[in-house]
JSON list of C-alpha atoms in Angstrom, two decimals:
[
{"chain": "I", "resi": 181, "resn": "UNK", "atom": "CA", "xyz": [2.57, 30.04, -15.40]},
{"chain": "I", "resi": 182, "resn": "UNK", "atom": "CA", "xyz": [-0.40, 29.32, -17.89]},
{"chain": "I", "resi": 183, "resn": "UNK", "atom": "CA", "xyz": [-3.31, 28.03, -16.06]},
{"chain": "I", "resi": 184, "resn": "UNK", "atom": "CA", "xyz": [-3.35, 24.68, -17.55]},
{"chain": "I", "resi": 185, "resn": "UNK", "atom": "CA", "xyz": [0.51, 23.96, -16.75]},
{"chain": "I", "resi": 186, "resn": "UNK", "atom": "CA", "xyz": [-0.48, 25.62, -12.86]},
{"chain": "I", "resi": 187, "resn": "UNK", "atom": "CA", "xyz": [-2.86, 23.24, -12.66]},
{"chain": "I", "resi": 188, "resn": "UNK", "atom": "CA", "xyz": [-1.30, 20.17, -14.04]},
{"chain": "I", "resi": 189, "resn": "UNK", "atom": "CA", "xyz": [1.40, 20.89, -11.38]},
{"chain": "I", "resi": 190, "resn": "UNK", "atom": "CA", "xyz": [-1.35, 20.82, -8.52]},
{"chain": "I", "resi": 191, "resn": "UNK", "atom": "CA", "xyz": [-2.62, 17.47, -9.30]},
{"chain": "I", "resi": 192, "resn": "UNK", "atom": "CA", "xyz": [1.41, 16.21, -9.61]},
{"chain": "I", "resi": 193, "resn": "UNK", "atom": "CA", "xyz": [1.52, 17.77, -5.50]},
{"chain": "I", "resi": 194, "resn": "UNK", "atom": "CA", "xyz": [-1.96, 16.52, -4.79]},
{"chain": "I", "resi": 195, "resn": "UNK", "atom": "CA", "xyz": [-0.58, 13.03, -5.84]},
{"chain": "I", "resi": 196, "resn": "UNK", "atom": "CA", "xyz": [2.59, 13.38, -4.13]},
{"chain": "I", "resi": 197, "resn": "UNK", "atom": "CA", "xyz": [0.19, 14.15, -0.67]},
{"chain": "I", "resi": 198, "resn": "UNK", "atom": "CA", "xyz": [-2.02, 11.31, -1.23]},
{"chain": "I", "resi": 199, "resn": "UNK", "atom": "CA", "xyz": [1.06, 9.00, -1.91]},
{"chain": "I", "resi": 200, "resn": "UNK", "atom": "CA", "xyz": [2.41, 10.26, 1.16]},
{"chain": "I", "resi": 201, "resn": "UNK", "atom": "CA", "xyz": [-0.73, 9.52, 3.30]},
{"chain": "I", "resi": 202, "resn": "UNK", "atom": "CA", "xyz": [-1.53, 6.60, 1.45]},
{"chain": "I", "resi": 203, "resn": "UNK", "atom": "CA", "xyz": [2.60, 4.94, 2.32]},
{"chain": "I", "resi": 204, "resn": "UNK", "atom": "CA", "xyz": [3.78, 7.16, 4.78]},
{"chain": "I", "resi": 205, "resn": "UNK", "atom": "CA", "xyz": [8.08, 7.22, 5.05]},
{"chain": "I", "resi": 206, "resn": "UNK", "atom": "CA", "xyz": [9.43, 6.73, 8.01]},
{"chain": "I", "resi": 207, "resn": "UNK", "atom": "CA", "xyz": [6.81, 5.38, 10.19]},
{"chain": "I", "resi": 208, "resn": "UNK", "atom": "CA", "xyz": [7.06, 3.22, 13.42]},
{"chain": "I", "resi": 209, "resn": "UNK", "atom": "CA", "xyz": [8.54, 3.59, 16.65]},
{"chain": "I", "resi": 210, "resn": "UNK", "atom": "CA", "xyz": [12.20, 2.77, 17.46]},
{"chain": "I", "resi": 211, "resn": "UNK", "atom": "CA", "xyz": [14.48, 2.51, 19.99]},
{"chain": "I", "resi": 212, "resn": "UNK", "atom": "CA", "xyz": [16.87, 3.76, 21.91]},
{"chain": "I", "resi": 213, "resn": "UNK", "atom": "CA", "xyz": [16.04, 7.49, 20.35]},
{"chain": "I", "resi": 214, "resn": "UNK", "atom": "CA", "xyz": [17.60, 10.61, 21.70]},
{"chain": "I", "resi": 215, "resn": "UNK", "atom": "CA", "xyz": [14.10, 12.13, 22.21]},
{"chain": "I", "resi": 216, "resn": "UNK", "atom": "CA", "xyz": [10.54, 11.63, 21.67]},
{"chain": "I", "resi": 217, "resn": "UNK", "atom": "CA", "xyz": [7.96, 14.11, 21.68]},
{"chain": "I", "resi": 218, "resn": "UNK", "atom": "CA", "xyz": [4.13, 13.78, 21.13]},
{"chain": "I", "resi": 219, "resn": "UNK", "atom": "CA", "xyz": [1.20, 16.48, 20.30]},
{"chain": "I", "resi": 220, "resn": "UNK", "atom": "CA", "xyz": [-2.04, 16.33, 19.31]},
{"chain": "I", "resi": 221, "resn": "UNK", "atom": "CA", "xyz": [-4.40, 19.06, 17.10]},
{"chain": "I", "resi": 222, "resn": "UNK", "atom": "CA", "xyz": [-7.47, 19.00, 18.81]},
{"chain": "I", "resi": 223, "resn": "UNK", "atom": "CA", "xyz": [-9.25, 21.16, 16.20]},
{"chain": "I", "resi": 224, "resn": "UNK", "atom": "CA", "xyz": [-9.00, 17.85, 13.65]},
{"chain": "I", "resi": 225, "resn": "UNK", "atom": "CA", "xyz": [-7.74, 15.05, 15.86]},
{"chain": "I", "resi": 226, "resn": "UNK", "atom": "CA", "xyz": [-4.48, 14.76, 14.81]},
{"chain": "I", "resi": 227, "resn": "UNK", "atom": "CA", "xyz": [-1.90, 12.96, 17.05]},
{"chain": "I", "resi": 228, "resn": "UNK", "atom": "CA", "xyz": [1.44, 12.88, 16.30]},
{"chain": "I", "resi": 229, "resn": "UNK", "atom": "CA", "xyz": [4.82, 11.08, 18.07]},
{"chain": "I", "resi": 230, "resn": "UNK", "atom": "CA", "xyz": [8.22, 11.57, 16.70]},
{"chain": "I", "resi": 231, "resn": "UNK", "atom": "CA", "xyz": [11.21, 9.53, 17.62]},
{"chain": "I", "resi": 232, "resn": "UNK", "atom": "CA", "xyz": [14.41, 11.34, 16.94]},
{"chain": "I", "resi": 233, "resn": "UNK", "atom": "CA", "xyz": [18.09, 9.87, 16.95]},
{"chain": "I", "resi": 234, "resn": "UNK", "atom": "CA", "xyz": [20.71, 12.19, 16.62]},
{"chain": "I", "resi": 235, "resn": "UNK", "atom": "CA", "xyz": [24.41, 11.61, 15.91]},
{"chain": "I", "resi": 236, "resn": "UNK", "atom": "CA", "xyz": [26.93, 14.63, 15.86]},
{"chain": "I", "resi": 237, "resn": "UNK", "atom": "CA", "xyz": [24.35, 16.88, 16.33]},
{"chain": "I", "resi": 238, "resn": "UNK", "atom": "CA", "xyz": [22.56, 15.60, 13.14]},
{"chain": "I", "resi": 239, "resn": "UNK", "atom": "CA", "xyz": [19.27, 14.42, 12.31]},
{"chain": "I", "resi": 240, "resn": "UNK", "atom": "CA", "xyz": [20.55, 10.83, 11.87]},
{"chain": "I", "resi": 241, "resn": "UNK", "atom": "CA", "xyz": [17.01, 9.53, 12.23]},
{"chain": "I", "resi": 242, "resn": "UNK", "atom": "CA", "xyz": [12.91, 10.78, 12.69]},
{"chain": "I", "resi": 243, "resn": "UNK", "atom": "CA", "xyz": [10.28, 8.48, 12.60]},
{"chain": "I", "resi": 244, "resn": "UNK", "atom": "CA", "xyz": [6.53, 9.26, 14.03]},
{"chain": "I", "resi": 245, "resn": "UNK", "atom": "CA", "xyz": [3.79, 7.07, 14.88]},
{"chain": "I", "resi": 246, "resn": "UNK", "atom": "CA", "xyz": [0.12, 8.43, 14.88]},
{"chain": "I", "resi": 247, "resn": "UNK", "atom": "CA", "xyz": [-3.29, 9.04, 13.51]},
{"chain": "I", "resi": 248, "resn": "UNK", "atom": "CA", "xyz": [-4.55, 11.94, 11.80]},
{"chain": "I", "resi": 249, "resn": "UNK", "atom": "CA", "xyz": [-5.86, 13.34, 8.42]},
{"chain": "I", "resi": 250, "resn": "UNK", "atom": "CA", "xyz": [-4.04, 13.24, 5.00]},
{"chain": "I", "resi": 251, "resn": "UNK", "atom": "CA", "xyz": [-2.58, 16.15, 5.23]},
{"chain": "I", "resi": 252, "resn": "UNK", "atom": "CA", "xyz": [-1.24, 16.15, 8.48]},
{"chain": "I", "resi": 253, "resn": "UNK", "atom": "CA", "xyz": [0.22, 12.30, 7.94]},
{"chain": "I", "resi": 254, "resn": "UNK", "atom": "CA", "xyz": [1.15, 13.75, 4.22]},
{"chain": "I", "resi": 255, "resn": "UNK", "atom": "CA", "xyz": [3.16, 16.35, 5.65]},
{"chain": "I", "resi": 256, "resn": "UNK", "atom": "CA", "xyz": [5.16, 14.62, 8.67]},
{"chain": "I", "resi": 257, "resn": "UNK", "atom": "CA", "xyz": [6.01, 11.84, 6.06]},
{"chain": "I", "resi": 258, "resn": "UNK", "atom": "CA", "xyz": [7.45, 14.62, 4.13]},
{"chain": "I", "resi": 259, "resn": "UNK", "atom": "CA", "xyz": [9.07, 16.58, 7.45]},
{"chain": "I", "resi": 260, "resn": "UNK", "atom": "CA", "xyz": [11.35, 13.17, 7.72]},
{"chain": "I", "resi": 261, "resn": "UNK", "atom": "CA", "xyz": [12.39, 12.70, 4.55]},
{"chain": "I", "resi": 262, "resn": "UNK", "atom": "CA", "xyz": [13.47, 16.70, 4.46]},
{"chain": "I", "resi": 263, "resn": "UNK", "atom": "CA", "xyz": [15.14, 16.56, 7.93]},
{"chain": "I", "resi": 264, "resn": "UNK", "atom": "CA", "xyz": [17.24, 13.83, 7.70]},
{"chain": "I", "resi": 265, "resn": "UNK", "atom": "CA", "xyz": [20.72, 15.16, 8.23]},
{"chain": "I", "resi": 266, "resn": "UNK", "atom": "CA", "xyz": [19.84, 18.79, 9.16]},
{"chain": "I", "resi": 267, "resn": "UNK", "atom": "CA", "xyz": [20.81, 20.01, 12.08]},
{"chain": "I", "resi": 268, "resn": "UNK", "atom": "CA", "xyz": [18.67, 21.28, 15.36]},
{"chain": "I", "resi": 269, "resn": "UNK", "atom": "CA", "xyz": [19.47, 24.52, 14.70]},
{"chain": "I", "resi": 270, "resn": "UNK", "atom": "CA", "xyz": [18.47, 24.69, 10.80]},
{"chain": "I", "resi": 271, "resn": "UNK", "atom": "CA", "xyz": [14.92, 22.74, 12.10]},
{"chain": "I", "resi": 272, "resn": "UNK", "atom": "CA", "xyz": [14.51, 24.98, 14.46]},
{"chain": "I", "resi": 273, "resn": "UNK", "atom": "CA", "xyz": [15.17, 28.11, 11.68]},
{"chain": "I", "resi": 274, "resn": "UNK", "atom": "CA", "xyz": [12.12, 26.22, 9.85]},
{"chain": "I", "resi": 275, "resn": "UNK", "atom": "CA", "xyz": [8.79, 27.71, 9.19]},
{"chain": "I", "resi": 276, "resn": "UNK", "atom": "CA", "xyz": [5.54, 28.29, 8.04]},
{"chain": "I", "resi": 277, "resn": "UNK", "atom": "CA", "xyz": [6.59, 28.61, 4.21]},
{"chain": "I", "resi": 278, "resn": "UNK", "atom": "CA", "xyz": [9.09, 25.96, 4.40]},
{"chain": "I", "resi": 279, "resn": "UNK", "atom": "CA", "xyz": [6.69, 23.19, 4.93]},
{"chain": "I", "resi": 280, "resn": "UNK", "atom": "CA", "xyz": [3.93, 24.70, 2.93]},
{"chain": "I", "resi": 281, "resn": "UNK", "atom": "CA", "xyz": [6.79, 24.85, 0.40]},
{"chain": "I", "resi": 282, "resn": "UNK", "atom": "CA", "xyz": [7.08, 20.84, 0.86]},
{"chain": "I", "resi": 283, "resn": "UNK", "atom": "CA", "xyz": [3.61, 20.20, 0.56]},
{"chain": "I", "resi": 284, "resn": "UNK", "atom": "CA", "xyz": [3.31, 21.76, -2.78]},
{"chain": "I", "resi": 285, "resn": "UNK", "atom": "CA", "xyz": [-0.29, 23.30, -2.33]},
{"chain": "I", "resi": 286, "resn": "UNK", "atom": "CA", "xyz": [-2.26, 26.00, -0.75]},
{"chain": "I", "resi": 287, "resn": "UNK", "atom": "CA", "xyz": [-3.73, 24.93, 2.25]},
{"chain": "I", "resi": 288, "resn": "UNK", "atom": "CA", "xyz": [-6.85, 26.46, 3.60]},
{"chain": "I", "resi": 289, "resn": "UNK", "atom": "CA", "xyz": [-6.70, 28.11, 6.91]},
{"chain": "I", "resi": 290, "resn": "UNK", "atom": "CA", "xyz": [-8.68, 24.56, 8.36]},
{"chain": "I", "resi": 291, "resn": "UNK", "atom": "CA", "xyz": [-5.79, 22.75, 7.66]},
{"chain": "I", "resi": 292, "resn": "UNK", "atom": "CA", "xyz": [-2.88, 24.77, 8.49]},
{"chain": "I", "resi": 293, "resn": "UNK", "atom": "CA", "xyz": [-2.85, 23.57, 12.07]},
{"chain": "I", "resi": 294, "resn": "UNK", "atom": "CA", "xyz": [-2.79, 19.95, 10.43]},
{"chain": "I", "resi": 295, "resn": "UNK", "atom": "CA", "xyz": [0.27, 20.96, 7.82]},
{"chain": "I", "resi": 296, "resn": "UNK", "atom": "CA", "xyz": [1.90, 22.30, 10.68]},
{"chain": "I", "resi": 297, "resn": "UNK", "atom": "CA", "xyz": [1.77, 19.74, 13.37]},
{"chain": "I", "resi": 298, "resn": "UNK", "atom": "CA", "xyz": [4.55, 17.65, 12.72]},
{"chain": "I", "resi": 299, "resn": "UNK", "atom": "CA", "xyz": [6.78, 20.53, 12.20]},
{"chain": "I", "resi": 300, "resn": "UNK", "atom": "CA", "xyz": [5.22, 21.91, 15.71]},
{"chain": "I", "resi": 301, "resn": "UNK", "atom": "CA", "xyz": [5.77, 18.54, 17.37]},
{"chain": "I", "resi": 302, "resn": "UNK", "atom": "CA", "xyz": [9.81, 18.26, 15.75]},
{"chain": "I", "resi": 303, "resn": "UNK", "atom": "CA", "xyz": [10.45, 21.74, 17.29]},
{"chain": "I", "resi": 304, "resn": "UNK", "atom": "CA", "xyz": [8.97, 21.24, 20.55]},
{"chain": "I", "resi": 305, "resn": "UNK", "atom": "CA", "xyz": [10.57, 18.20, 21.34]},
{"chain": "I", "resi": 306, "resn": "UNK", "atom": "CA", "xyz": [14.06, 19.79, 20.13]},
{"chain": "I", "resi": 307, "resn": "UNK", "atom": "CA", "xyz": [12.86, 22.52, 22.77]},
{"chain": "I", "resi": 308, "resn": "UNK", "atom": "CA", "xyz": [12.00, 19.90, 24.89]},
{"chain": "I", "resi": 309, "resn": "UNK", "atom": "CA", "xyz": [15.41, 17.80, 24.47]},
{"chain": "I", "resi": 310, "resn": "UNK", "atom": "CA", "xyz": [17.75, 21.25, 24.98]},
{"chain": "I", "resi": 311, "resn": "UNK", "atom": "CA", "xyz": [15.90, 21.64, 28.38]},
{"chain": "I", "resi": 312, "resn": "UNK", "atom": "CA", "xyz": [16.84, 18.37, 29.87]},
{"chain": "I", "resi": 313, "resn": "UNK", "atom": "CA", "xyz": [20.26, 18.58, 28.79]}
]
């Protein structure tokens, strides 16, 4: 890619991230949910709670509520839109490089923990959820 077109296509993800911060999807509690699950990133402040409904062993829905930095509210919004109708088992197969891959941008090794949180928090409540069963 020619460095004009690679960086016209950074500013089209950095405006996709700031959208997403700016009018996060899917956020608010609901209820009933099949699980909730809440974690915090204490290196930026970040604190996260998903509420998961499942149906047919589906992501039917994922909402979160929270505070945190744009790219950690950036990349949940994004982890809920992607999720919906996946199954545990393909979230749990998720990593690293997927949700880098959704956010569209290299992120410095400051924010990693904050790209990663609501990906973190989505598999630890599955985790959480296959325990109580």
């Amino acid at each position: 890619m020619i460095p004009e077109a690679a960086s016209a296509a950074e500013e089209i993800y950095k405006e996709n991230i700031l959208d997403h911060y700016r009018h996060p999807r899917n956020r608010g509690a609901f209820s009933p949910c099949a699980f909730k699950h809440r974690e915090i990133n204490a290196s930026c402040g970040d604190d996260l709670e998903l509420f998961v409904d499942l149906a047919d062993g589906k992501m039917r829905k994922v909402a979160f509520e929270g505070r945190g930095c744009a790219v950690s509210i950036a990349a949940v919004s994004m982890l809920t839109e992607h999720v919906a109708g996946m199954t545990l088992a393909e979230i749990e197969k998720l990593g690293k490089d997927a949700m880098l891959g959704l956010l569209g941008i290299p992120v410095g090794p400051s924010r990693l923990k904050c790209a990663l949180l609501g990906l973190k928090t989505l598999q630890n409540g599955i985790a959480a959820h296959r325990t109580a069963l």
